[in-house]
GROMACS .gro file of C-alpha atoms in nm:
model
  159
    1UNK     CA    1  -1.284   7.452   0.460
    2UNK     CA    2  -0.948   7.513   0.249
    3UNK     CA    3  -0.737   7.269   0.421
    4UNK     CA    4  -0.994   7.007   0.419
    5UNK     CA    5  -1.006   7.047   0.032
    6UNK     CA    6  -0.632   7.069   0.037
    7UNK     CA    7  -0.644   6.708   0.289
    8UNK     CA    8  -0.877   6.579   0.033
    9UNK     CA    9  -0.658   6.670  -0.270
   10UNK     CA   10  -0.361   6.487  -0.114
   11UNK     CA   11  -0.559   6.202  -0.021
   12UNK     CA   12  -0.673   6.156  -0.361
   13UNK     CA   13  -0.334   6.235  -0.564
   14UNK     CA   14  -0.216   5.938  -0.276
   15UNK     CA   15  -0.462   5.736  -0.374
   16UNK     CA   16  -0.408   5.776  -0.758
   17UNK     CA   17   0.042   5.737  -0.728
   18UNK     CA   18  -0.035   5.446  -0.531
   19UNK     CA   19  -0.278   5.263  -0.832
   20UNK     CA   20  -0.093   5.370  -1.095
   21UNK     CA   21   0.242   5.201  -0.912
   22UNK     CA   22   0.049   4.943  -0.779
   23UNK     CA   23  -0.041   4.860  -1.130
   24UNK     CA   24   0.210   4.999  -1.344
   25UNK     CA   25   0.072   5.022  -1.680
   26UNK     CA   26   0.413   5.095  -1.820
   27UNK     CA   27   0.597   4.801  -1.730
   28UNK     CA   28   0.609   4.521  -2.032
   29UNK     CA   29   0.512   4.198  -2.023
   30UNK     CA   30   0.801   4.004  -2.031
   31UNK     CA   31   0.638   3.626  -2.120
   32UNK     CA   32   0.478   3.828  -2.395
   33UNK     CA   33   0.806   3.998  -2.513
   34UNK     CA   34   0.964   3.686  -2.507
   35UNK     CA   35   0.735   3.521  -2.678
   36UNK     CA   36   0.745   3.705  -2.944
   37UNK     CA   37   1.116   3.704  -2.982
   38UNK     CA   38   1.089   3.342  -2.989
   39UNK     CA   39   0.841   3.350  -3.273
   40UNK     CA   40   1.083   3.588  -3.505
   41UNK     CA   41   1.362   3.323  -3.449
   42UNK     CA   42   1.121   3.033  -3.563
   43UNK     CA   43   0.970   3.194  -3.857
   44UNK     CA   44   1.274   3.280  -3.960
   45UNK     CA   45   1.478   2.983  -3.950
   46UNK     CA   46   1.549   2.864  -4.329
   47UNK     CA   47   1.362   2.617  -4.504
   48UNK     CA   48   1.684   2.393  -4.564
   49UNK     CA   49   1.754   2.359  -4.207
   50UNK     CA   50   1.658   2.012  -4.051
   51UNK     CA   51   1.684   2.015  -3.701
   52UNK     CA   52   1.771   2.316  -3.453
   53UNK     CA   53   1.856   2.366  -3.108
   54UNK     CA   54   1.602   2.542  -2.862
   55UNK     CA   55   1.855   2.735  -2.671
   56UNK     CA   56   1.921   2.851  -3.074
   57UNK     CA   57   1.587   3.004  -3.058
   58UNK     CA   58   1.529   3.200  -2.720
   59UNK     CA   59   1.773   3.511  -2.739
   60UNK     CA   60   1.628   3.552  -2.385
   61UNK     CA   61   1.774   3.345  -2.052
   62UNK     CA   62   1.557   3.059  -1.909
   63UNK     CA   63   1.679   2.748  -1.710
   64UNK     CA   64   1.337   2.531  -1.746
   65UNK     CA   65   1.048   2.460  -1.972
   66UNK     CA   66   0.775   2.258  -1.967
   67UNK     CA   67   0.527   2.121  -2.208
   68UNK     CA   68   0.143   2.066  -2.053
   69UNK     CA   69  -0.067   1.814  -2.224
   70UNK     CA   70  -0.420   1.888  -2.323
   71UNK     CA   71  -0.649   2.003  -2.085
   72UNK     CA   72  -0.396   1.965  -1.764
   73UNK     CA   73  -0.605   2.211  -1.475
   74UNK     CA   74  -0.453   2.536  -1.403
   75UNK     CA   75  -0.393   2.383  -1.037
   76UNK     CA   76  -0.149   2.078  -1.183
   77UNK     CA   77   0.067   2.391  -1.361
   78UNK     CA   78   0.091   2.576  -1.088
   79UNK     CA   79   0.210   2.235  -0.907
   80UNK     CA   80   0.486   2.136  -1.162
   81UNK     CA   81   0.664   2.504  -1.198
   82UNK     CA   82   0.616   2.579  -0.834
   83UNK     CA   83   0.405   2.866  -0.780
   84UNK     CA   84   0.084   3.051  -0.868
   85UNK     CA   85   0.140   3.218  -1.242
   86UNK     CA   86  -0.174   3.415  -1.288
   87UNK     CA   87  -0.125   3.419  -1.663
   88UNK     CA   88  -0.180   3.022  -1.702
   89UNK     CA   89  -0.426   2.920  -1.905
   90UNK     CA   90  -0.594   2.581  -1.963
   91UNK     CA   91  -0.632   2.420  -2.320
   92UNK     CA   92  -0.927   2.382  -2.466
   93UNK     CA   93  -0.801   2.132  -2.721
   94UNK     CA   94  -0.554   1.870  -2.802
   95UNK     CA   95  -0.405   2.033  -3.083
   96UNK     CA   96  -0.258   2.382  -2.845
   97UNK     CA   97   0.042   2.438  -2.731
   98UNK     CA   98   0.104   2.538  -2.384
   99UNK     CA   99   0.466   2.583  -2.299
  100UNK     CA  100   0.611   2.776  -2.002
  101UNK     CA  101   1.010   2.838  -2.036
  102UNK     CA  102   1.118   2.971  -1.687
  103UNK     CA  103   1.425   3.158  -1.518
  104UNK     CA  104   1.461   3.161  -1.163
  105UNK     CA  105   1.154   3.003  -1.060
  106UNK     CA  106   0.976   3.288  -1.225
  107UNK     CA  107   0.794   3.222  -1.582
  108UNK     CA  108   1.003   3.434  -1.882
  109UNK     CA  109   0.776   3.340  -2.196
  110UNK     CA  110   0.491   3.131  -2.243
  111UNK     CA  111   0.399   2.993  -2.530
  112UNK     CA  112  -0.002   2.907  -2.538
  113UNK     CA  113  -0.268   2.862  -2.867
  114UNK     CA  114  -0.326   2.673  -3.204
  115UNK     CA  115   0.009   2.636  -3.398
  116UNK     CA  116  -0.191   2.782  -3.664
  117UNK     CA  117  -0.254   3.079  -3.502
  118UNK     CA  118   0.093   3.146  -3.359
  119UNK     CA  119   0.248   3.082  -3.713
  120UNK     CA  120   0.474   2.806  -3.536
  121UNK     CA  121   0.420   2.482  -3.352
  122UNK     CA  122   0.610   2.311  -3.085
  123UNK     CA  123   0.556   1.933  -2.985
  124UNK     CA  124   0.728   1.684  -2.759
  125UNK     CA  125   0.690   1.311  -2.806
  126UNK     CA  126   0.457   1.117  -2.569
  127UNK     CA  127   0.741   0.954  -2.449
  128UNK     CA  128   0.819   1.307  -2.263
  129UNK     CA  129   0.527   1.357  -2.025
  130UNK     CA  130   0.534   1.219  -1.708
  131UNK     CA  131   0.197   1.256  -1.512
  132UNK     CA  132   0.130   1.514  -1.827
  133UNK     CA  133   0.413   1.754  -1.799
  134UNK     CA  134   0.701   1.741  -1.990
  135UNK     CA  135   1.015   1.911  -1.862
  136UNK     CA  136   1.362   2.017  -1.976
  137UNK     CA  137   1.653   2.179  -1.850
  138UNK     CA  138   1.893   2.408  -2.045
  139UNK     CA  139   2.119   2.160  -2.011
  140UNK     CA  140   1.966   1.915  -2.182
  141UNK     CA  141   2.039   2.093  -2.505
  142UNK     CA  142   1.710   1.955  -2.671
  143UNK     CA  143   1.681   1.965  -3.049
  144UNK     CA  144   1.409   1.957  -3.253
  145UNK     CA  145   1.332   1.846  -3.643
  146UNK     CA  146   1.196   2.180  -3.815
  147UNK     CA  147   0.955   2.077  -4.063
  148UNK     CA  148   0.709   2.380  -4.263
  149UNK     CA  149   0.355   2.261  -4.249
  150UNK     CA  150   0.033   2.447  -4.439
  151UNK     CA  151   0.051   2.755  -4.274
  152UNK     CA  152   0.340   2.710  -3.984
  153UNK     CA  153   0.650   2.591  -3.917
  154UNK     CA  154   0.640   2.279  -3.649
  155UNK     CA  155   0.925   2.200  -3.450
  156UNK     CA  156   0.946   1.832  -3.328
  157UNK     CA  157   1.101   1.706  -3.053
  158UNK     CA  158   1.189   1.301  -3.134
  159UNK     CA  159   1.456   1.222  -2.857
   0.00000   0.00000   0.00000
């Protein structure tokens, strides 16, 4: 009888190490993290300054982003970065941003809501989406005009 509570007591502290690495409750999100270092570097850029440089604002390392217009299905992201992201979302509304800056093939921040919400907007021209996906490489060096709207700041790319 001891040994099979002792069997069953190993099997269960298994069974727990294995969830709790399995899902790992104390590693960060990084897309998140990065996200919101991106956001302190936009709210804080000064109201004199008229345009600005992305790789300016993302103290983090990405090699690609992309810009998804309105209502593009989970399935067409997945297409255009390469791979199944399970923290894609689809917009709900033409006025969201959803922007996916990657490193690696691997997503590093994503940038998804209402400018309004987030406190900062960030919009490509039309002229930028092909087959609704916009995409940029570092290299591209891509600036934007900064200009403060009611209750955000709205970066505009015009290239």
């Amino acid at each position: 009888m001891k040994t099979k509570k002792t069997l069953l007591a190993a099997v269960l502290i298994a069974a727990i190490a294995a969830a709790v690495l399995y899902l790992n409750p104390f590693k960060k999100n990084i897309s998140a993290e990065n996200e919101r270092l991106l956001k302190t570097r936009i709210l804080e850029i000064d109201k004199s300054v008229e345009t600005v440089k992305l790789s300016e604002l993302t103290p983090f390392k990405w090699d690609e982003v992309y810009s998804f217009a309105p209502y593009m299905s989970r399935e067409d992201i997945h297409n255009a970065i390469g791979y199944r992201w399970s923290g894609v979302k689809e917009t709900v509304n033409e006025g969201m941003n959803q922007i996916l800056f990657m490193n690696k093939g691997k997503v590093v921040c994503y940038v998804y809501g209402y400018p309004s919400n987030n406190g900062y907007g960030i919009t490509f021209n039309e002229e930028s989406y092909k087959n609704g996906t916009a995409a940029f490489k570092y290299e591209d060096d891509i600036s934007f005009s900064v200009s403060s709207e009611d209750n955000y700041i709205s970066l505009i790319y015009e290239k």
